[in-house]
Short mmCIF file of C-alpha atoms in Angstrom, two decimals:
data_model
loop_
_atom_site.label_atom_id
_atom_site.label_comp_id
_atom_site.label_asym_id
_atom_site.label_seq_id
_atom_site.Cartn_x
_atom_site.Cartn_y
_atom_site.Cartn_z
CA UNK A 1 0.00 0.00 0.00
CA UNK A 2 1.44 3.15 -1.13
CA UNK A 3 1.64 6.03 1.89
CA UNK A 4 0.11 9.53 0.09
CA UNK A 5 1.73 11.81 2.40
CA UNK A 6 -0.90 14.86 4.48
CA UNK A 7 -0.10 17.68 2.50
CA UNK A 8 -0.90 16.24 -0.92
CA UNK A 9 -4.05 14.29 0.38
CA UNK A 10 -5.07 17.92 1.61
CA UNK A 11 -4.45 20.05 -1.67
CA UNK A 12 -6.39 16.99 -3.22
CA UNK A 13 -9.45 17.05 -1.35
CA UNK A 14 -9.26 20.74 -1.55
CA UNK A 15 -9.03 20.60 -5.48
CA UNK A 16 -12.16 18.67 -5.52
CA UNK A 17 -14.34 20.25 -3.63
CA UNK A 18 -13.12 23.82 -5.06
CA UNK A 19 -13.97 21.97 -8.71
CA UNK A 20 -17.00 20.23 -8.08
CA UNK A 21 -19.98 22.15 -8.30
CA UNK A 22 -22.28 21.85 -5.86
CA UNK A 23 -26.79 21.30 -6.44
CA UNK A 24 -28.43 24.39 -6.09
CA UNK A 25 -31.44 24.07 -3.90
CA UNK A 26 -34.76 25.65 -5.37
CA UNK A 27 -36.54 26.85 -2.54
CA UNK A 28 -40.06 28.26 -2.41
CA UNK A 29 -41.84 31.33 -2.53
CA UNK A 30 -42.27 31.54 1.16
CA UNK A 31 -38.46 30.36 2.22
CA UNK A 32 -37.36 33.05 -0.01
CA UNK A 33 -39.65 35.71 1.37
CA UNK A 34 -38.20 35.09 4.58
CA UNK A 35 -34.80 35.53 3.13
CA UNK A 36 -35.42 38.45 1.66
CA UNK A 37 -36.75 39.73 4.96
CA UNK A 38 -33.78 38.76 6.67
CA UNK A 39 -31.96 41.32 4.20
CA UNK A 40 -34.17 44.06 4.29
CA UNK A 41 -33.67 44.20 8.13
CA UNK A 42 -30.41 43.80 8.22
CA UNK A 43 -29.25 46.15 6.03
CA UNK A 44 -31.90 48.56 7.68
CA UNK A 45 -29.90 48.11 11.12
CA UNK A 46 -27.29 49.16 9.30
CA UNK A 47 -28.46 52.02 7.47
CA UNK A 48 -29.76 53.45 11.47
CA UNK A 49 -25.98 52.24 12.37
CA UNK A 50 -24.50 50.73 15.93
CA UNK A 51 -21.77 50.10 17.34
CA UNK A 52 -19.02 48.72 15.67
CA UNK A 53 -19.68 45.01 16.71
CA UNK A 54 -23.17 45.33 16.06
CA UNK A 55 -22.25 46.48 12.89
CA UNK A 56 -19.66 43.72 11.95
CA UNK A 57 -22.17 41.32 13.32
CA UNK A 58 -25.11 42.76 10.99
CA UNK A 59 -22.78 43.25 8.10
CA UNK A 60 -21.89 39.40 8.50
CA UNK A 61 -25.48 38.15 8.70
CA UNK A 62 -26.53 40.24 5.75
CA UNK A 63 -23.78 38.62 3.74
CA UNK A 64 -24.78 35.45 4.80
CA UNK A 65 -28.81 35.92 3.96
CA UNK A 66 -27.42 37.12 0.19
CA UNK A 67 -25.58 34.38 -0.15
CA UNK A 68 -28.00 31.64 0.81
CA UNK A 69 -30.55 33.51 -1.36
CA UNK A 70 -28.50 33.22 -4.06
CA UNK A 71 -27.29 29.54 -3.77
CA UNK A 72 -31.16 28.90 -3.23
CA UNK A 73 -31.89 30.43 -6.48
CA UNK A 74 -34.62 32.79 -5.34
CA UNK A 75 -34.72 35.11 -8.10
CA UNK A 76 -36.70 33.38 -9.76
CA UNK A 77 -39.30 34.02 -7.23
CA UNK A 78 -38.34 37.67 -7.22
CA UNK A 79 -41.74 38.82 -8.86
CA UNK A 80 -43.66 37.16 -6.63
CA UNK A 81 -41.76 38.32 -3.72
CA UNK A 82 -43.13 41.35 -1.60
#
């Protein structure tokens, strides 16, 4: 049995996973109104500013809500969101 040393079993895995693209999730109407809740109130906090932790922390969660309604493909829902 041939020994694949850390490092190169690392960078391997790492390739792979950086390669292979990953199933976007279609969610539904109401998932992605909540989403795009989530972003309107966060970015509203931030707009009426804080402190800069609070800010850090709503800056992070907002980036977080765009990025999961992205990866759940919501705009195509957009239209029928409010």
């Amino acid at each position: 049995m041939q020994h694949i040393p850390s490092r190169a079993l690392a960078v391997f895995l790492l390739t792979v996973m950086i390669t292979t693209p990953v199933a976007a999730q279609t969610a539904t109407v109401a998932k992605c109104q909540t989403i795009k809740d989530r972003i309107e109130r966060y970015t509203g906090q931030r707009r009426k500013g804080g402190s800069a932790g609070q800010m850090q922390e709503w800056k992070q969660q907002l980036l977080a809500s765009e990025e999961q309604f992205r990866r759940q493909e919501c705009k195509k829902h957009r239209r029928k969101l409010q």
